[in-house]
Amino acid sequence: MLTLKCPYCGVHADETELHPGSEAHLKRYGPGSSDDEFEGYLFMRENPKGVHFERWRHVYGCGKWFLAARDTNTLEVFGTYSAQTTEPPQEIKEAITAKRPGWSWREFQ
Amino acid sequence: MSEAVSVMNGAERGTSIRVRDAGLQGMITLRGDLSAAKLKSAVKAATGHAVPKAREIAFADGKGVAWMSPDELLLLVPYGEADAAVASLEAALAGTHSLAVNVSDARAFFAVEGASARDVIAKIAPVDMHPDSFGPGELRRTRMAQAAAAFWMSDAETIHVICFRSVGQYMFDLLATSAETGAVEAF
Protein backbone atom coordinates (compact mmCIF):
# COMPACT_ATOMS: atom_id res chain seq x y z
CA MET A 1 0.00 0.00 0.00
CA LEU A 2 1.31 3.42 -0.95
CA THR A 3 1.37 6.25 1.57
CA LEU A 4 2.00 9.67 0.05
CA LYS A 5 2.40 12.90 1.98
CA CYS A 6 0.17 15.58 0.51
CA PRO A 7 2.37 18.68 0.08
CA TYR A 8 -0.64 20.99 0.50
CA CYS A 9 -2.22 19.79 3.74
CA GLY A 10 0.66 17.70 5.11
CA VAL A 11 -1.47 14.60 5.67
CA HIS A 12 0.19 11.21 5.20
CA ALA A 13 -2.53 9.91 2.94
CA ASP A 14 -3.19 6.28 2.35
CA GLU A 15 -3.52 5.19 -1.28
CA THR A 16 -7.28 4.71 -0.84
CA GLU A 17 -7.62 8.41 0.03
CA LEU A 18 -6.01 9.44 -3.25
CA HIS A 19 -6.88 9.33 -6.90
CA PRO A 20 -4.18 8.57 -9.48
CA GLY A 21 -3.76 11.00 -12.36
CA SER A 22 -1.28 9.33 -14.71
CA GLU A 23 2.12 10.70 -15.67
CA ALA A 24 3.57 13.98 -14.40
CA HIS A 25 5.37 16.72 -16.34
CA LEU A 26 3.57 16.19 -19.64
CA LYS A 27 4.17 19.05 -22.03
CA ARG A 28 1.03 20.01 -23.88
CA TYR A 29 1.18 20.25 -27.66
CA GLY A 30 -1.91 21.90 -29.08
CA PRO A 31 -2.82 23.80 -32.24
CA GLY A 32 0.18 24.54 -34.44
CA SER A 33 2.19 21.51 -33.34
CA SER A 34 3.17 18.64 -35.60
CA ASP A 35 1.20 15.41 -35.75
CA ASP A 36 4.06 13.54 -34.07
CA GLU A 37 4.23 16.00 -31.19
CA PHE A 38 0.49 15.84 -30.67
CA GLU A 39 0.46 12.06 -30.79
CA GLY A 40 3.30 11.97 -28.25
CA TYR A 41 1.46 14.33 -25.91
CA LEU A 42 -1.80 12.45 -26.24
CA PHE A 43 -0.75 8.80 -26.23
CA MET A 44 2.93 8.17 -25.50
CA ARG A 45 3.52 7.37 -21.83
CA GLU A 46 6.47 6.10 -19.87
CA ASN A 47 6.06 2.66 -18.32
CA PRO A 48 9.27 2.22 -16.37
CA LYS A 49 10.31 -0.46 -13.94
CA GLY A 50 11.95 1.90 -11.48
CA VAL A 51 11.90 5.65 -11.01
CA HIS A 52 8.62 7.23 -12.11
CA PHE A 53 6.87 10.59 -11.75
CA GLU A 54 3.12 10.67 -11.30
CA ARG A 55 0.21 12.99 -10.63
CA TRP A 56 -2.03 12.26 -7.68
CA ARG A 57 -5.08 13.97 -6.27
CA HIS A 58 -5.83 14.07 -2.55
CA VAL A 59 -9.44 13.42 -3.42
CA TYR A 60 -10.85 12.54 0.00
CA GLY A 61 -8.81 15.24 1.72
CA CYS A 62 -7.99 18.75 0.58
CA GLY A 63 -8.82 17.95 -3.06
CA LYS A 64 -5.53 19.28 -4.45
CA TRP A 65 -3.43 17.75 -7.22
CA PHE A 66 0.22 17.09 -6.44
CA LEU A 67 3.16 15.24 -7.97
CA ALA A 68 5.02 12.25 -6.60
CA ALA A 69 8.31 10.56 -7.40
CA ARG A 70 8.41 6.86 -6.62
CA ASP A 71 9.82 3.52 -7.68
CA THR A 72 7.27 1.39 -9.50
CA ASN A 73 9.22 -1.74 -8.67
CA THR A 74 9.74 -1.37 -4.91
CA LEU A 75 6.94 1.16 -4.21
CA GLU A 76 9.54 3.31 -2.46
CA VAL A 77 8.44 6.96 -2.42
CA PHE A 78 11.21 9.52 -3.00
CA GLY A 79 9.05 12.52 -2.30
CA THR A 80 5.98 14.54 -3.21
CA TYR A 81 5.85 18.13 -4.40
CA SER A 82 3.61 20.88 -5.69
CA ALA A 83 1.96 20.47 -9.07
CA GLN A 84 2.81 24.08 -9.95
CA THR A 85 6.15 23.16 -11.47
CA THR A 86 7.42 21.93 -14.84
CA GLU A 87 10.25 19.81 -13.50
CA PRO A 88 11.06 17.94 -10.28
CA PRO A 89 12.61 20.19 -7.59
CA GLN A 90 16.30 19.76 -6.86
CA GLU A 91 15.78 18.05 -3.49
CA ILE A 92 13.60 15.38 -5.10
CA LYS A 93 16.23 14.77 -7.77
CA GLU A 94 18.90 14.50 -5.07
CA ALA A 95 16.79 12.08 -3.04
CA ILE A 96 16.43 9.83 -6.08
CA THR A 97 20.13 10.08 -6.97
CA ALA A 98 21.03 9.03 -3.41
CA LYS A 99 18.99 5.84 -3.78
CA ARG A 100 19.20 5.15 -7.53
CA PRO A 101 22.48 6.57 -8.89
CA GLY A 102 22.38 7.11 -12.63
CA TRP A 103 18.60 7.22 -12.89
CA SER A 104 16.90 8.91 -15.80
CA TRP A 105 13.29 9.55 -16.76
CA ARG A 106 12.35 11.29 -19.98
CA GLU A 107 14.62 14.38 -20.11
CA PHE A 108 15.36 14.39 -16.36
CA GLN A 109 18.31 12.70 -14.69
CA MET B 1 -41.63 27.47 5.11
CA SER B 2 -41.26 23.77 5.87
CA GLU B 3 -39.62 22.69 9.08
CA ALA B 4 -35.93 21.81 8.71
CA VAL B 5 -35.02 18.32 9.93
CA SER B 6 -31.54 16.81 10.22
CA VAL B 7 -30.83 13.69 8.19
CA MET B 8 -31.44 11.07 10.91
CA ASN B 9 -33.86 13.31 12.82
CA GLY B 10 -32.01 13.05 16.13
CA ALA B 11 -31.55 9.25 16.11
CA GLU B 12 -29.25 7.67 18.69
CA ARG B 13 -27.69 4.25 18.97
CA GLY B 14 -25.40 2.44 21.40
CA THR B 15 -24.82 2.53 25.14
CA SER B 16 -21.14 2.42 26.09
CA ILE B 17 -20.25 4.18 22.84
CA ARG B 18 -23.07 6.42 21.74
CA VAL B 19 -23.57 7.44 18.11
CA ARG B 20 -26.09 10.19 17.59
CA ASP B 21 -27.36 12.57 14.97
CA ALA B 22 -26.02 15.88 16.27
CA GLY B 23 -28.91 17.81 14.79
CA LEU B 24 -29.00 20.85 12.57
CA GLN B 25 -25.75 22.76 12.31
CA GLY B 26 -25.26 25.81 10.15
CA MET B 27 -22.30 25.27 7.82
CA ILE B 28 -20.79 27.72 5.36
CA THR B 29 -18.17 26.86 2.80
CA LEU B 30 -15.84 29.80 2.33
CA ARG B 31 -13.23 29.80 -0.40
CA GLY B 32 -10.70 32.52 -1.01
CA ASP B 33 -7.23 33.70 -0.09
CA LEU B 34 -6.92 32.60 3.54
CA SER B 35 -4.04 34.98 4.19
CA ALA B 36 -5.99 38.09 3.16
CA ALA B 37 -6.71 40.54 5.97
CA LYS B 38 -10.25 41.15 4.70
CA LEU B 39 -11.08 37.45 4.84
CA LYS B 40 -9.51 37.05 8.28
CA SER B 41 -11.59 39.83 9.77
CA ALA B 42 -14.76 38.59 8.05
CA VAL B 43 -14.24 35.10 9.52
CA LYS B 44 -13.62 36.60 12.96
CA ALA B 45 -16.81 38.64 12.70
CA ALA B 46 -18.89 35.64 11.58
CA THR B 47 -17.63 33.02 14.04
CA GLY B 48 -15.64 34.79 16.75
CA HIS B 49 -12.64 32.63 15.88
CA ALA B 50 -9.43 33.41 14.00
CA VAL B 51 -8.56 31.50 10.80
CA PRO B 52 -6.95 28.28 12.07
CA LYS B 53 -3.65 26.82 10.95
CA ALA B 54 -3.55 23.95 8.43
CA ARG B 55 -5.61 20.90 9.48
CA GLU B 56 -6.93 22.65 12.60
CA ILE B 57 -10.34 23.65 13.87
CA ALA B 58 -11.58 26.14 16.44
CA PHE B 59 -15.04 25.31 17.77
CA ALA B 60 -16.98 26.47 20.82
CA ASP B 61 -20.69 26.89 21.63
CA GLY B 62 -22.01 26.05 18.16
CA LYS B 63 -19.65 28.44 16.39
CA GLY B 64 -16.41 27.49 14.79
CA VAL B 65 -14.09 27.60 11.83
CA ALA B 66 -12.29 24.65 10.27
CA TRP B 67 -9.38 24.53 7.80
CA MET B 68 -10.46 22.35 4.86
CA SER B 69 -7.77 23.01 2.24
CA PRO B 70 -5.25 25.76 1.43
CA ASP B 71 -8.05 27.93 0.02
CA GLU B 72 -11.14 26.66 1.81
CA LEU B 73 -12.66 27.06 5.26
CA LEU B 74 -15.79 25.58 6.78
CA LEU B 75 -17.56 28.05 9.06
CA LEU B 76 -19.87 26.61 11.70
CA VAL B 77 -22.65 28.82 12.99
CA PRO B 78 -26.06 28.14 14.55
CA TYR B 79 -28.44 26.77 11.90
CA GLY B 80 -30.77 29.76 11.84
CA GLU B 81 -27.93 32.26 11.47
CA ALA B 82 -26.30 30.74 8.39
CA ASP B 83 -28.09 32.82 5.76
CA ALA B 84 -27.41 36.07 7.59
CA ALA B 85 -23.77 35.08 8.06
CA VAL B 86 -23.38 34.38 4.32
CA ALA B 87 -24.89 37.78 3.53
CA SER B 88 -22.48 39.60 5.83
CA LEU B 89 -19.52 37.56 4.53
CA GLU B 90 -20.45 38.47 0.96
CA ALA B 91 -20.73 42.12 1.91
CA ALA B 92 -17.38 42.06 3.72
CA LEU B 93 -15.62 40.24 0.88
CA ALA B 94 -17.17 42.16 -2.01
CA GLY B 95 -14.64 42.73 -4.78
CA THR B 96 -12.26 39.99 -3.66
CA HIS B 97 -11.91 36.58 -5.33
CA SER B 98 -13.97 34.54 -2.89
CA LEU B 99 -17.08 32.42 -2.50
CA ALA B 100 -19.37 31.83 0.48
CA VAL B 101 -22.17 29.27 0.30
CA ASN B 102 -24.63 28.04 2.90
CA VAL B 103 -24.25 24.24 2.78
CA SER B 104 -26.11 23.48 6.04
CA ASP B 105 -28.80 21.39 4.34
CA ALA B 106 -26.27 19.48 2.22
CA ARG B 107 -24.43 18.08 5.23
CA ALA B 108 -25.05 15.56 7.97
CA PHE B 109 -23.57 16.03 11.44
CA PHE B 110 -22.94 13.18 13.89
CA ALA B 111 -21.32 12.75 17.28
CA VAL B 112 -19.57 9.64 18.59
CA GLU B 113 -19.26 9.68 22.36
CA GLY B 114 -17.57 7.24 24.72
CA ALA B 115 -14.21 6.13 26.06
CA SER B 116 -13.56 4.11 22.89
CA ALA B 117 -14.64 6.77 20.40
CA ARG B 118 -11.18 6.65 18.78
CA ASP B 119 -11.59 2.96 18.05
CA VAL B 120 -14.87 3.53 16.24
CA ILE B 121 -13.12 5.84 13.75
CA ALA B 122 -9.91 3.82 13.53
CA LYS B 123 -11.85 0.84 12.19
CA ILE B 124 -13.43 2.69 9.29
CA ALA B 125 -10.96 5.39 8.24
CA PRO B 126 -7.33 5.20 7.02
CA VAL B 127 -6.18 7.52 9.80
CA ASP B 128 -3.72 7.00 12.63
CA MET B 129 -6.00 7.61 15.62
CA HIS B 130 -3.30 7.20 18.27
CA PRO B 131 -3.41 10.11 20.77
CA ASP B 132 0.16 11.02 19.76
CA SER B 133 -0.95 11.49 16.14
CA PHE B 134 -4.43 12.94 16.37
CA GLY B 135 -6.06 14.91 19.15
CA PRO B 136 -8.57 17.64 19.98
CA GLY B 137 -8.19 20.78 17.88
CA GLU B 138 -7.32 18.91 14.70
CA LEU B 139 -9.66 18.28 11.80
CA ARG B 140 -9.14 15.40 9.39
CA ARG B 141 -10.81 15.10 6.02
CA THR B 142 -10.78 11.53 4.87
CA ARG B 143 -13.04 8.68 3.85
CA MET B 144 -15.04 6.48 6.19
CA ALA B 145 -15.54 3.14 4.47
CA GLN B 146 -16.89 4.31 1.11
CA ALA B 147 -17.99 7.86 1.89
CA ALA B 148 -16.09 11.14 2.19
CA ALA B 149 -16.12 12.59 5.70
CA ALA B 150 -14.42 15.02 8.02
CA PHE B 151 -14.07 14.65 11.76
CA TRP B 152 -12.60 16.37 14.79
CA MET B 153 -12.44 15.74 18.50
CA SER B 154 -13.81 18.25 20.99
CA ASP B 155 -12.34 16.22 23.85
CA ALA B 156 -10.71 12.81 24.31
CA GLU B 157 -14.07 11.02 24.29
CA THR B 158 -16.12 13.00 21.78
CA ILE B 159 -15.69 12.90 18.02
CA HIS B 160 -17.78 14.98 15.64
CA VAL B 161 -18.31 13.71 12.10
CA ILE B 162 -19.46 15.70 9.07
CA CYS B 163 -20.44 14.11 5.76
CA PHE B 164 -22.69 14.72 2.79
CA ARG B 165 -26.35 14.46 3.69
CA SER B 166 -26.89 12.08 0.75
CA VAL B 167 -24.78 9.47 2.57
CA GLY B 168 -26.14 10.37 6.03
CA GLN B 169 -27.99 7.10 6.59
CA TYR B 170 -24.97 5.10 5.39
CA MET B 171 -22.64 7.03 7.69
CA PHE B 172 -24.93 6.66 10.72
CA ASP B 173 -25.28 2.90 10.19
CA LEU B 174 -21.54 2.60 9.60
CA LEU B 175 -20.65 4.46 12.81
CA ALA B 176 -23.28 2.53 14.78
CA THR B 177 -22.02 -0.83 13.48
CA SER B 178 -18.44 0.12 14.24
CA ALA B 179 -19.47 1.23 17.75
CA GLU B 180 -21.53 -1.92 18.38
CA THR B 181 -18.58 -4.26 18.01
CA GLY B 182 -16.77 -2.25 20.67
CA ALA B 183 -13.18 -1.28 21.29
CA VAL B 184 -10.24 -2.82 19.49
CA GLU B 185 -8.05 -1.71 22.41
CA ALA B 186 -5.32 -0.54 20.08
CA PHE B 187 -4.66 2.73 21.89
Tab-separated table of C-alpha atoms in Angstrom, chain A residues 8-14 16-17 58-64, chain B residues 31 55 67-71 126 140-143 146-149:
chain	number	residue	atom	x	y	z
A	8	TYR	CA	-0.638	20.989	0.504
A	9	CYS	CA	-2.220	19.789	3.739
A	10	GLY	CA	0.659	17.702	5.113
A	11	VAL	CA	-1.468	14.597	5.671
A	12	HIS	CA	0.187	11.215	5.200
A	13	ALA	CA	-2.528	9.913	2.936
A	14	ASP	CA	-3.189	6.280	2.349
A	16	THR	CA	-7.278	4.714	-0.844
A	17	GLU	CA	-7.623	8.409	0.027
A	58	HIS	CA	-5.825	14.068	-2.551
A	59	VAL	CA	-9.439	13.424	-3.420
A	60	TYR	CA	-10.855	12.541	0.002
A	61	GLY	CA	-8.808	15.243	1.723
A	62	CYS	CA	-7.986	18.751	0.578
A	63	GLY	CA	-8.821	17.946	-3.062
A	64	LYS	CA	-5.531	19.275	-4.452
B	31	ARG	CA	-13.234	29.798	-0.402
B	55	ARG	CA	-5.614	20.898	9.481
B	67	TRP	CA	-9.378	24.530	7.803
B	68	MET	CA	-10.457	22.355	4.865
B	69	SER	CA	-7.775	23.010	2.237
B	70	PRO	CA	-5.246	25.762	1.429
B	71	ASP	CA	-8.050	27.926	0.017
B	126	PRO	CA	-7.327	5.198	7.021
B	140	ARG	CA	-9.141	15.401	9.393
B	141	ARG	CA	-10.809	15.100	6.016
B	142	THR	CA	-10.779	11.530	4.872
B	143	ARG	CA	-13.041	8.682	3.850
B	146	GLN	CA	-16.895	4.306	1.113
B	147	ALA	CA	-17.986	7.861	1.892
B	148	ALA	CA	-16.089	11.137	2.186
B	149	ALA	CA	-16.123	12.589	5.696
